[in-house]
mmCIF file of C-alpha atoms in Angstrom:
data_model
loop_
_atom_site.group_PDB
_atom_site.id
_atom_site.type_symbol
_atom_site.label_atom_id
_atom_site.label_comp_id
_atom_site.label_asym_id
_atom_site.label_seq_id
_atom_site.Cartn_x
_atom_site.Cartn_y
_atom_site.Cartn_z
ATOM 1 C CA UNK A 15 62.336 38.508 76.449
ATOM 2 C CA UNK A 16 61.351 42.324 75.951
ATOM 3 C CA UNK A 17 60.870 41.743 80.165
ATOM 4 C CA UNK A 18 64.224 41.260 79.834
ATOM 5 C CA UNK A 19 65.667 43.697 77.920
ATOM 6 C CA UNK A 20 64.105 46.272 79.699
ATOM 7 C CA UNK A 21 65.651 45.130 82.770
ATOM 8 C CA UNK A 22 68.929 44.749 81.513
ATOM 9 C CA UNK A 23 68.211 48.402 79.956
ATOM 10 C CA UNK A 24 67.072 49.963 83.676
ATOM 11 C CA UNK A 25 70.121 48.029 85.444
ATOM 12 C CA UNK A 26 72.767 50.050 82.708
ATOM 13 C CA UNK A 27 70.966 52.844 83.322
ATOM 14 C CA UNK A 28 71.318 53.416 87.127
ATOM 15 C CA UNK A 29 75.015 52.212 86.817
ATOM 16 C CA UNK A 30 76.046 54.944 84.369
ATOM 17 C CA UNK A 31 73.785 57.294 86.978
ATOM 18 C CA UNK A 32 75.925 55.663 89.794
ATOM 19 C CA UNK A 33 79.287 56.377 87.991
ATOM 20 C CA UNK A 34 78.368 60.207 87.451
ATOM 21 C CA UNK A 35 77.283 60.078 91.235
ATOM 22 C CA UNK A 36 80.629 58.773 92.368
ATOM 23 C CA UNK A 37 82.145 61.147 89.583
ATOM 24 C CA UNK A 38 80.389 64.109 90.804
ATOM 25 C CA UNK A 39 81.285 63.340 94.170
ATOM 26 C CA UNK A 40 85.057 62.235 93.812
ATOM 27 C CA UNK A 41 85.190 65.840 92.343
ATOM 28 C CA UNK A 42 83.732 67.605 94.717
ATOM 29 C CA UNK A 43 85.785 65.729 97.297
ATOM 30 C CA UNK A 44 88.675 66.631 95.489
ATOM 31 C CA UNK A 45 87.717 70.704 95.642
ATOM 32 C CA UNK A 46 87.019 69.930 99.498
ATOM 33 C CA UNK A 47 90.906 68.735 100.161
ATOM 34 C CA UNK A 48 92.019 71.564 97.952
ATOM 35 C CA UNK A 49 90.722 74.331 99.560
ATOM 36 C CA UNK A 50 91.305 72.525 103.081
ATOM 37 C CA UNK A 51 94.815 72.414 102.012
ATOM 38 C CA UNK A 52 94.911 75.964 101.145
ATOM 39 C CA UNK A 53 93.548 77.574 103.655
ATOM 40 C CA UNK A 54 95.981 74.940 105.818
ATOM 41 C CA UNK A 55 98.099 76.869 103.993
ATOM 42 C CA UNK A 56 97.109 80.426 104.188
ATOM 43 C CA UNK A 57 96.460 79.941 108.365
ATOM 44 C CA UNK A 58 100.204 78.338 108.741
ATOM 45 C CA UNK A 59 101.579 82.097 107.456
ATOM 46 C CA UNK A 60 99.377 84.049 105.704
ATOM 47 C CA UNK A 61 101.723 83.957 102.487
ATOM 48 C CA UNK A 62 102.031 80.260 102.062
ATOM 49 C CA UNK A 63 105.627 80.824 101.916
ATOM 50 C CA UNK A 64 108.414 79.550 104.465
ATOM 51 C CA UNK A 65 110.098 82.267 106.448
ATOM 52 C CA UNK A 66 113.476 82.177 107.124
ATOM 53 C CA UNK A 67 113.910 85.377 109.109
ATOM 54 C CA UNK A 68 111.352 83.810 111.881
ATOM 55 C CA UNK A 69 112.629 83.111 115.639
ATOM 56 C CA UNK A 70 110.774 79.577 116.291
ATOM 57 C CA UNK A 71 112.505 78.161 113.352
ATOM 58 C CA UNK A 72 115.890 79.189 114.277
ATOM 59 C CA UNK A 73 116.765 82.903 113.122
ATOM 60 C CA UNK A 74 118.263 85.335 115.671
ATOM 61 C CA UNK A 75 118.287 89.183 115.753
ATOM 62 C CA UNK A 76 122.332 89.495 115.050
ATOM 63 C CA UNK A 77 122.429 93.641 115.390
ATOM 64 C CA UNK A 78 120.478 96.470 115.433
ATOM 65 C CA UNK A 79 123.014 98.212 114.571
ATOM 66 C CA UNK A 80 123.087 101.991 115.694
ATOM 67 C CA UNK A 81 119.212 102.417 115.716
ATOM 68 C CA UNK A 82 117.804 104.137 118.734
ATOM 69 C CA UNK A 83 115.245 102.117 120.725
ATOM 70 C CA UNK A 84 111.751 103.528 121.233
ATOM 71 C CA UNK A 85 110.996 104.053 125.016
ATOM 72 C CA UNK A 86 109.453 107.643 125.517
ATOM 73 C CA UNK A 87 105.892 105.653 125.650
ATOM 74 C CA UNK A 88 106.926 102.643 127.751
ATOM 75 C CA UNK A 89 106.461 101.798 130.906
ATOM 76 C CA UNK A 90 109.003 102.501 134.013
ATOM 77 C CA UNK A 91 110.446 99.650 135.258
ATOM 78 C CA UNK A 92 111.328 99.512 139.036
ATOM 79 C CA UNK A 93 113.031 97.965 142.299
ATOM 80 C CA UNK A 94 111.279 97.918 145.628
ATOM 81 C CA UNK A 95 108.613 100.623 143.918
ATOM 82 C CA UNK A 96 111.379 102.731 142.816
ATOM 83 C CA UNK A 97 111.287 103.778 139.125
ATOM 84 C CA UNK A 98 114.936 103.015 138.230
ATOM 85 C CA UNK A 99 114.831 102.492 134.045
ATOM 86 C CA UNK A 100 111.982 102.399 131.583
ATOM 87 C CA UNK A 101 111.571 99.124 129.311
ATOM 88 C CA UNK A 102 111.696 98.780 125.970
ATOM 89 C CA UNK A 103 110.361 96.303 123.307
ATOM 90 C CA UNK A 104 112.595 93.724 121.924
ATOM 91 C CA UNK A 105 113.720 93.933 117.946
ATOM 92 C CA UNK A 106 113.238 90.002 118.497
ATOM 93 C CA UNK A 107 108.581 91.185 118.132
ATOM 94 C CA UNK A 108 110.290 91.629 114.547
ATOM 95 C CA UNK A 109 111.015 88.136 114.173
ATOM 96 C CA UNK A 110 107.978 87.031 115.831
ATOM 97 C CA UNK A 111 104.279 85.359 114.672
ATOM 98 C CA UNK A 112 102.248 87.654 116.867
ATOM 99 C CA UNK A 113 100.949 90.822 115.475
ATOM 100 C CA UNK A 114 98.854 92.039 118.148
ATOM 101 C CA UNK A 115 97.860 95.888 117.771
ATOM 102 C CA UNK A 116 100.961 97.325 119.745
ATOM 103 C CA UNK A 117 103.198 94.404 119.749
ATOM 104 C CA UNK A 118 106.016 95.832 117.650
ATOM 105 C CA UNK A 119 109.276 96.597 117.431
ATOM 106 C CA UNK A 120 109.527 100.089 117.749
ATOM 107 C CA UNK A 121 112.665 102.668 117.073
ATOM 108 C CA UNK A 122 113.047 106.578 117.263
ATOM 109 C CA UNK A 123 113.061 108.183 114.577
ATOM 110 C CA UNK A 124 111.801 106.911 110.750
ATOM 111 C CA UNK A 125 115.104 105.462 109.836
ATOM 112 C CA UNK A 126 116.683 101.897 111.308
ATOM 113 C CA UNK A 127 118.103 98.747 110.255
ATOM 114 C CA UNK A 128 117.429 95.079 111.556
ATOM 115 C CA UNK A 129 120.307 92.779 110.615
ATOM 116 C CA UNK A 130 119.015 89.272 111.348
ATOM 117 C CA UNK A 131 120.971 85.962 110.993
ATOM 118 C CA UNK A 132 118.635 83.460 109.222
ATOM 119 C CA UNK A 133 117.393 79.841 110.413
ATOM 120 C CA UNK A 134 119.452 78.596 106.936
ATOM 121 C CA UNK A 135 121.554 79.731 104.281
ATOM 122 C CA UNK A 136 119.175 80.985 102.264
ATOM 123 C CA UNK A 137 118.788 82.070 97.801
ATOM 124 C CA UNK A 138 116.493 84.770 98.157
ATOM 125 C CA UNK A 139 113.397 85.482 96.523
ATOM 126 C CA UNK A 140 111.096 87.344 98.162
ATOM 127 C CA UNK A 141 110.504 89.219 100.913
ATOM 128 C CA UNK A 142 107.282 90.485 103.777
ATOM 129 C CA UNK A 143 106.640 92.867 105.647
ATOM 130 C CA UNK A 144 103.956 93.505 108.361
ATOM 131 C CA UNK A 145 101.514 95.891 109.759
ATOM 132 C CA UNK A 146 98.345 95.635 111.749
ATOM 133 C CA UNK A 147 95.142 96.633 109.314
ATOM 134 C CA UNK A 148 94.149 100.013 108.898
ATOM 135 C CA UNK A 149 91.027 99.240 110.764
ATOM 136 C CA UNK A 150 92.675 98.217 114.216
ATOM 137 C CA UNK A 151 95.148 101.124 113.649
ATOM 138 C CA UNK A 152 94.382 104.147 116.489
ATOM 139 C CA UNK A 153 91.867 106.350 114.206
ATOM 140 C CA UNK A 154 92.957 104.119 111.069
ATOM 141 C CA UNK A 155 96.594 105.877 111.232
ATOM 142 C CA UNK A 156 99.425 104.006 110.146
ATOM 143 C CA UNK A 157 101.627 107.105 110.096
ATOM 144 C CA UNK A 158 104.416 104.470 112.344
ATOM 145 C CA UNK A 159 104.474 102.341 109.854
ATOM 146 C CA UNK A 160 107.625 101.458 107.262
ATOM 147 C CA UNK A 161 107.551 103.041 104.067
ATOM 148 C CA UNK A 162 110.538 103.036 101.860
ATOM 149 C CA UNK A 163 112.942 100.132 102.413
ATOM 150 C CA UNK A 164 115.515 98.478 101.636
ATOM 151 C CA UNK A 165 117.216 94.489 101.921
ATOM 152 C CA UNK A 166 120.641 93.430 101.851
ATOM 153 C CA UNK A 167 122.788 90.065 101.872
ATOM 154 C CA UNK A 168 125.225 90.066 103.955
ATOM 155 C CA UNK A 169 128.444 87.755 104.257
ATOM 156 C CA UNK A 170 128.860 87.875 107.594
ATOM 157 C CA UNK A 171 126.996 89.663 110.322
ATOM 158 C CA UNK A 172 129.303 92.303 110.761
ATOM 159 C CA UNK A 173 129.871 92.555 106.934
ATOM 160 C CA UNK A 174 130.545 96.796 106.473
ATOM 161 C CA UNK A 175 128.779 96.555 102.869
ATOM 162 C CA UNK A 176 126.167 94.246 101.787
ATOM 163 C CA UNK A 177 124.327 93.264 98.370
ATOM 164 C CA UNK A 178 122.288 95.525 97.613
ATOM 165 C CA UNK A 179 118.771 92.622 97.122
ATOM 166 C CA UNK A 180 115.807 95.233 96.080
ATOM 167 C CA UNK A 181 114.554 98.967 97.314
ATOM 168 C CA UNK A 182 110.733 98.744 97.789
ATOM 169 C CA UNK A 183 108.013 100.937 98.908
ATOM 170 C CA UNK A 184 105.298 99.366 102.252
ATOM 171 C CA UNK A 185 101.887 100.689 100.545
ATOM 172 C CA UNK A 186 99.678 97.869 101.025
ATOM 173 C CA UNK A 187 98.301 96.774 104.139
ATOM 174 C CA UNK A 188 98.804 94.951 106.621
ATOM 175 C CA UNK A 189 101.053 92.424 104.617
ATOM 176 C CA UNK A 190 102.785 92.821 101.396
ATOM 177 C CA UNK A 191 105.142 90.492 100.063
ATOM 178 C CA UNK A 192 108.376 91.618 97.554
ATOM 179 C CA UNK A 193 110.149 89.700 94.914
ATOM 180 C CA UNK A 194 114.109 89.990 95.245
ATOM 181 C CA UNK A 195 114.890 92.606 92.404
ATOM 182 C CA UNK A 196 118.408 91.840 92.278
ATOM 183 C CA UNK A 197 121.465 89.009 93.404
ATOM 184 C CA UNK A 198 124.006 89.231 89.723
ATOM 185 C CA UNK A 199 126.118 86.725 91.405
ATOM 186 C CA UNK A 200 123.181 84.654 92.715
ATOM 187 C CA UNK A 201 124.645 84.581 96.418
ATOM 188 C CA UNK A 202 123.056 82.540 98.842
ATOM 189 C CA UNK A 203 122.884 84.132 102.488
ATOM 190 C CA UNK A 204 122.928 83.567 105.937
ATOM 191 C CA UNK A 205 122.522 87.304 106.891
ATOM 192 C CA UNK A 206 120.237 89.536 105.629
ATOM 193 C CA UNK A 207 120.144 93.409 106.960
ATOM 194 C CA UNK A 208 116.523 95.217 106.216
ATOM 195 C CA UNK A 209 116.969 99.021 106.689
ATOM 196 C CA UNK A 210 114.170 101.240 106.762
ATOM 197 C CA UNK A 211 114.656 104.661 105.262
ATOM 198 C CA UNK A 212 111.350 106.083 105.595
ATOM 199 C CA UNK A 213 107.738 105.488 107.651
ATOM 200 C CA UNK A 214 104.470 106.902 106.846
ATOM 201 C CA UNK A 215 105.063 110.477 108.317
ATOM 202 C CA UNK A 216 105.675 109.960 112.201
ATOM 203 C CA UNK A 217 108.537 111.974 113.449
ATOM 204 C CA UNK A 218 108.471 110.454 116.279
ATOM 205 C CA UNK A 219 109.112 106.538 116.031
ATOM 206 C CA UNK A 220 108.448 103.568 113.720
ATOM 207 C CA UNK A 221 106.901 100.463 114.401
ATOM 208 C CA UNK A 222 108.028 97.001 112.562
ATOM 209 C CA UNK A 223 105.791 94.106 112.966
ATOM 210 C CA UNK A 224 107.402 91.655 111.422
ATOM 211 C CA UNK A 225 109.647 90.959 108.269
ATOM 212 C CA UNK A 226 110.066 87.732 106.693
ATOM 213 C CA UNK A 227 112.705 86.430 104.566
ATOM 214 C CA UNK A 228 111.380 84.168 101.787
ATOM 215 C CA UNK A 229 113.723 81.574 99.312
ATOM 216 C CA UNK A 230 115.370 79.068 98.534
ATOM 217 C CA UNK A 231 117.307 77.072 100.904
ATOM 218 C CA UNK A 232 121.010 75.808 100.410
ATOM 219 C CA UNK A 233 120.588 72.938 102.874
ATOM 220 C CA UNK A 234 116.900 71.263 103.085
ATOM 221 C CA UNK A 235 117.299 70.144 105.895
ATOM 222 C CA UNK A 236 118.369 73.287 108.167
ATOM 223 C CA UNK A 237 114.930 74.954 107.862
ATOM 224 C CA UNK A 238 112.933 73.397 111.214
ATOM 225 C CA UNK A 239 109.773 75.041 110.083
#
């Protein structure tokens, strides 16, 4: 009988061993798919946040409005080895995943606007902007780089006057997201117009990476990304 017991004893034993096994390891499986979802996440766009302002889901450049293009440092572009115009890089690099040192949209001068029609009518809440790091900047400058801005709604495209989102200030980098600081008649959008007032002391040009328009959208099932 005490043969018995003692058996009965060791059998309760390793089965309350086997549950905090399973326990233990049901946890730790669980930590395992949540930081495999996050950085799922992070890698799908940095920010965990859809963007709305991005080409491969559907938004378009709509105007640049009267910003000058950048071209003084880009390459001629020819016919039969004759240097006829030089090229220039697209405001669409703006739009765009791929921030590749260089691979900007660049504009003379420190002051430009982007008005971009998004992939969905969109409630906003927050907003991105990107650089390249400091550390794959030429000689860590990032004197090109956006520094005061500011967001509008739009109506339209062509709206003359827009509502007036937030006015920020680009000091972290190379991403920094923004939280809408103002919409008092909680407008959803279709158009949203950044314009860049200020860059980090170039005289010369500013570069825009990307910006990215974050929210909440009017019709689910517009947004393809």
């Amino acid at each position: 009988k005490q043969w018995y017991q003692r058996r009965v004893r060791g059998k309760q034993v390793h089965e309350e061993e086997d549950k905090e096994i399973n326990s233990s390891a049901t946890n730790v499986q669980e930590v395992q798919d949540l930081i495999s979802k996050s950085l799922k996440r992070y890698a799908a766009d940095e920010v965990g946040m859809p963007d709305y302002a991005l080409e491969s889901s559907g938004a378009v450049v709509f105007t640049i409005g009267e910003t000058e293009p950048y071209t003084r440092d880009t390459p001629w572009m020819g016919v039969f080895g004759i240097s006829i115009w030089r090229s220039c890089k697209t405001p669409r690099l703006a739009i765009q995943k791929d921030n590749s040192p260089g691979n900007c949209w660049s504009f003379t001068g420190e002051k430009g606007s982007l008005t971009i029609q998004l992939s969905a009518q969109v409630f906003p809440e927050y907003f991105t902007l990107d650089h390249i790091p400091l550390e794959l900047a030429p000689n860590g400058n990032a004197s090109s780089a956006p520094n005061h801005f500011r967001v509008l709604g739009l109506d339209y495209g062509n709206a003359p006057k827009g509502h007036v989102l937030g006015n920020y200030e680009f000091t972290e980098f190379p991403i920094q997201t923004f939280a809408v600081q103002q919409n008092p008649y909680e407008k959803f959008f279709r158009f949203v117009k950044l314009e860049i007032l200020s860059n980090h002391g170039n005289k010369d040009y500013t570069c825009l990476y990307r910006f990215r328009v974050h929210g909440r959208p009017h019709d689910t099932e517009t947004y393809n990304g």
